Short mmCIF file of C-alpha atoms in Angstrom, two decimals:
data_model
loop_
_atom_site.label_atom_id
_atom_site.label_comp_id
_atom_site.label_asym_id
_atom_site.label_seq_id
_atom_site.Cartn_x
_atom_site.Cartn_y
_atom_site.Cartn_z
CA ARG A 1 -0.03 0.09 0.23
CA GLN A 2 2.78 2.55 0.36
CA GLY A 3 4.40 1.90 -2.79
CA SER A 4 7.31 -0.30 -3.51
CA GLU A 5 10.07 2.52 -3.17
CA LEU A 6 8.66 4.34 -0.57
CA SER A 7 8.49 1.88 2.19
CA GLY A 8 11.17 2.84 5.39
CA TRP A 9 14.31 0.96 5.20
CA ALA A 10 13.01 -1.67 8.17
CA MET A 11 9.72 -1.98 6.78
CA GLY A 12 9.39 -6.13 6.22
CA ARG A 13 12.12 -6.88 9.05
CA TRP A 14 10.05 -7.32 11.84
CA THR A 15 8.63 -10.26 13.51
CA TYR A 16 5.38 -10.32 15.15
CA GLU A 17 6.97 -10.10 18.05
CA GLY A 18 8.81 -6.88 17.46
CA ILE A 19 12.14 -8.78 16.44
CA ASP A 20 14.15 -7.15 13.63
CA LEU A 21 15.80 -9.85 11.81
CA ASN A 22 18.51 -8.11 10.14
CA HIS A 23 20.11 -7.36 14.26
CA ASN A 24 19.34 -10.42 15.63
CA PHE A 25 22.27 -12.33 15.73
CA ALA A 26 24.92 -12.78 18.49
CA ASP A 27 27.11 -10.16 18.51
CA LEU A 28 30.87 -11.83 17.96
CA ASN A 29 32.82 -8.82 16.93
CA THR A 30 32.69 -6.74 20.20
CA ALA A 31 34.28 -10.07 22.09
CA LEU A 32 36.44 -10.35 19.07
CA TRP A 33 37.77 -6.75 19.06
CA ASP A 34 38.40 -6.75 23.04
CA ALA A 35 39.75 -9.98 23.15
CA GLU A 36 42.89 -8.49 20.74
CA ASP A 37 42.77 -5.34 22.22
CA ASN A 38 43.61 -7.18 25.20
CA ASP A 39 46.09 -9.32 23.25
CA LEU A 40 44.37 -12.80 23.83
CA VAL A 41 44.16 -13.68 19.75
CA PRO A 42 44.54 -16.54 19.25
CA HIS A 43 46.42 -18.04 22.27
CA GLU A 44 43.45 -17.51 24.94
CA PHE A 45 40.49 -16.22 22.32
CA PRO A 46 40.28 -17.75 19.09
CA ASN A 47 39.44 -15.94 16.08
CA HIS A 48 37.28 -17.91 14.49
CA TYR A 49 34.85 -20.40 15.23
CA ILE A 50 34.20 -18.04 17.83
CA PRO A 51 31.70 -19.65 20.53
CA ILE A 52 27.86 -18.00 21.04
CA PRO A 53 28.24 -15.73 24.62
CA GLU A 54 26.22 -17.60 26.99
CA TYR A 55 24.00 -14.76 27.52
CA TYR A 56 22.49 -15.43 24.16
CA THR A 57 21.99 -18.83 24.74
CA LEU A 58 19.43 -17.98 28.12
CA ALA A 59 15.71 -18.69 27.60
CA ASN A 60 14.51 -15.15 28.12
CA ALA A 61 17.14 -13.58 25.62
CA THR A 62 15.23 -11.77 22.88
CA VAL A 63 16.08 -14.09 19.94
CA ALA A 64 13.45 -15.05 17.22
CA PRO A 65 12.67 -18.43 16.67
CA GLU A 66 13.73 -18.13 13.09
CA THR A 67 17.19 -16.53 14.15
CA ARG A 68 17.19 -19.65 16.80
CA ALA A 69 16.26 -22.27 13.15
CA VAL A 70 18.98 -20.77 11.19
CA ILE A 71 21.48 -20.86 13.67
CA ASP A 72 21.07 -24.44 14.33
CA TRP A 73 20.50 -25.08 10.40
CA MET A 74 24.31 -23.19 9.81
CA GLN A 75 25.57 -25.59 13.17
CA ARG A 76 24.45 -28.62 11.49
CA TYR A 77 26.13 -27.71 7.45
CA PRO A 78 29.45 -26.71 6.85
CA PHE A 79 28.06 -23.75 4.71
CA VAL A 80 31.35 -21.90 3.08
CA LEU A 81 29.42 -19.74 1.24
CA SER A 82 26.33 -17.84 1.49
CA ALA A 83 24.66 -14.67 0.25
CA ASN A 84 21.25 -12.85 2.29
CA LEU A 85 19.19 -11.18 -0.23
CA HIS A 86 17.57 -7.60 0.73
CA GLY A 87 15.88 -4.91 -1.22
CA GLY A 88 15.62 -0.90 -1.30
CA GLU A 89 18.82 -0.19 -2.67
CA LEU A 90 21.80 -1.56 -5.86
CA VAL A 91 24.72 -2.40 -3.99
CA VAL A 92 26.68 -5.40 -2.47
CA THR A 93 28.12 -5.65 1.06
CA TYR A 94 30.38 -7.53 2.75
CA PRO A 95 31.47 -7.98 6.23
CA PHE A 96 32.91 -6.51 8.44
CA ASP A 97 29.09 -5.19 8.71
CA MET A 98 29.49 -3.69 12.08
CA THR A 99 31.87 -0.65 12.94
CA ARG A 100 34.72 -1.12 15.03
CA THR A 101 34.70 1.81 16.61
CA TYR A 102 31.28 1.44 18.40
CA TRP A 103 30.17 4.75 18.03
CA LYS A 104 30.76 5.76 14.66
CA ALA A 105 27.57 5.16 12.06
CA GLN A 106 30.19 4.66 9.17
CA GLU A 107 33.74 3.08 9.41
CA LEU A 108 35.87 1.38 6.92
CA THR A 109 36.07 -2.61 8.98
CA PRO A 110 37.65 -4.58 6.89
CA THR A 111 38.17 -8.51 8.20
CA ALA A 112 41.43 -10.78 7.70
CA ASP A 113 40.12 -11.59 4.79
CA ASP A 114 39.03 -8.75 2.69
CA GLY A 115 40.49 -9.40 -0.63
CA VAL A 116 38.48 -12.62 -0.60
CA PHE A 117 35.16 -10.48 0.42
CA ARG A 118 36.06 -8.07 -2.29
CA TRP A 119 36.17 -10.34 -4.88
CA LEU A 120 33.61 -12.18 -4.02
CA ALA A 121 31.34 -8.95 -3.94
CA THR A 122 32.51 -8.02 -7.22
CA VAL A 123 32.03 -11.19 -8.72
CA TYR A 124 28.38 -10.37 -8.13
CA ALA A 125 27.91 -7.29 -8.47
CA THR A 126 29.55 -7.09 -12.07
CA SER A 127 27.38 -10.01 -13.26
CA ASN A 128 24.13 -8.37 -12.25
CA LEU A 129 22.32 -6.70 -15.21
CA ALA A 130 20.87 -3.90 -13.00
CA MET A 131 24.07 -3.01 -11.60
CA ALA A 132 26.33 -3.20 -14.40
CA SER A 133 23.89 -1.35 -16.81
CA GLU A 134 25.22 1.39 -18.46
CA GLU A 135 21.84 3.11 -17.58
CA ARG A 136 21.93 2.06 -14.14
CA ARG A 137 20.19 5.40 -12.36
CA LEU A 138 20.59 6.07 -8.19
CA CYS A 139 18.13 4.30 -5.33
CA HIS A 140 18.18 7.19 -3.49
CA TYR A 141 21.33 9.40 -3.03
CA ASP A 142 24.52 7.13 -2.34
CA ASP A 143 26.42 6.60 -5.53
CA PHE A 144 27.49 3.07 -5.18
CA THR A 145 28.74 2.96 -9.15
CA ARG A 146 31.90 5.11 -7.89
CA PHE A 147 32.72 1.87 -5.84
CA GLY A 148 31.93 -0.89 -8.44
CA ASN A 149 28.49 -1.33 -7.03
CA ILE A 150 29.91 -2.90 -3.93
CA ILE A 151 31.11 -1.74 -0.37
CA ASN A 152 32.00 -3.17 3.18
CA GLY A 153 29.08 -3.08 4.88
CA ALA A 154 30.06 -1.28 7.74
CA ASN A 155 31.70 1.82 5.80
CA TRP A 156 27.78 2.06 4.32
CA HIS A 157 25.88 2.02 8.08
CA THR A 158 26.83 0.14 10.75
CA VAL A 159 24.51 -3.03 11.54
CA PRO A 160 25.30 -4.71 15.16
CA GLY A 161 24.61 -8.43 15.07
CA SER A 162 24.32 -8.60 11.09
CA MET A 163 23.80 -12.75 10.05
CA ASN A 164 26.96 -12.13 7.72
CA ASP A 165 29.26 -11.02 10.65
CA PHE A 166 28.01 -13.90 12.31
CA SER A 167 28.87 -16.46 9.89
CA TYR A 168 31.56 -15.52 9.09
CA LEU A 169 32.97 -15.50 12.93
CA HIS A 170 30.75 -18.13 13.86
CA THR A 171 31.25 -21.24 11.18
CA ASN A 172 33.85 -19.65 8.79
CA CYS A 173 31.29 -19.04 6.18
CA PHE A 174 31.75 -16.22 4.13
CA GLU A 175 28.51 -14.45 3.19
CA ILE A 176 27.60 -11.21 1.82
CA THR A 177 24.29 -9.15 1.34
CA VAL A 178 22.69 -8.24 -2.01
CA GLU A 179 20.42 -5.48 -2.32
CA LEU A 180 18.79 -6.50 -5.36
CA SER A 181 16.93 -3.66 -6.63
CA CYS A 182 15.57 -0.14 -6.17
CA ASP A 183 12.07 -1.42 -5.20
CA LYS A 184 12.04 -2.83 -1.77
CA PHE A 185 9.11 -4.73 -2.65
CA PRO A 186 8.82 -5.29 -6.38
CA HIS A 187 5.22 -6.23 -8.56
CA ALA A 188 4.31 -9.32 -8.95
CA SER A 189 4.52 -8.46 -13.31
CA GLU A 190 8.19 -7.22 -12.21
CA LEU A 191 9.29 -10.29 -10.48
CA PRO A 192 10.71 -11.94 -14.13
CA VAL A 193 12.62 -9.35 -14.80
CA GLU A 194 14.33 -9.77 -11.11
CA TRP A 195 15.36 -12.91 -11.82
CA GLU A 196 17.22 -12.17 -15.17
CA ASN A 197 18.70 -9.40 -13.32
CA ASN A 198 20.45 -11.89 -10.76
CA ARG A 199 20.19 -15.01 -12.49
CA GLU A 200 23.78 -15.40 -13.51
CA SER A 201 25.35 -13.57 -10.42
CA LEU A 202 23.96 -16.24 -8.62
CA LEU A 203 25.25 -18.97 -10.50
CA LEU A 204 28.31 -17.50 -11.48
CA TYR A 205 28.99 -16.54 -7.34
CA MET A 206 28.05 -20.14 -6.24
CA GLU A 207 31.22 -20.85 -8.51
CA GLN A 208 33.39 -19.32 -6.70
CA VAL A 209 33.26 -22.20 -4.20
CA GLY A 210 34.90 -24.27 -6.70
CA LEU A 211 37.47 -21.99 -7.33
CA GLY A 212 38.17 -21.39 -4.22
#
C-alpha cells in the first residue's frame, strides 16, 4: 500500500514479536575486538569458530525463533559460501557489517579476508544486469557506482548482530548481502525481470566455491 519504493528501510524486517531479524544474531565482533585489544588472540581467544556467548542462549534472550532455527541449520551444515538477499538499494556489501569503533555510524572495518570478500562482492556486482547497466540509476542518494557497486558494510552503515558477521566469525562461512533492486517490494509482474537481473550473478557466485 505504501508503494514499492516508498516504504522505510526496516519495513518487512520486523517479526510479529517486534524483533528486527537483520540485527538479531549474536554480536561476536565486540568479543573478538576486545580480545585483540588485550592481546588474547589467538592463544586465549579464538579468531574463528568463536563460540556463542552464554547470555544469547538463555531462554529469556531476545532471539527470534527464526534466528535460532537459522543458527541450528548453519551449525548442522558446514556452509562455506552464502548470500542474503535484501531490497531497496543496488549494491553488494561484505563484512564486517559492524563498525569497530562502537560509537561510529560509518567506518571502514575490513576482515582479515578483505581481498576474498571484495572479490566475491565484485563477482556478483559485475555480472548483475541491473548494477552493470550503463543506464543504471541511483536508488536514493548514495552513488555506489563509484565503488564498483560494492562496499564494506560498516562503511555504509553499522549493523550490530548481522548474519554476515555471525556466519564469518562463528562458522567460517563467507557471506555477503546483495541489495537486489531499488524496489524494496517489487510487484509480481516485475519478478521475471528481477530474476533475469540476478540469475547469472547467482550462478557465478556459487561457482566461486569450486575456485577457492
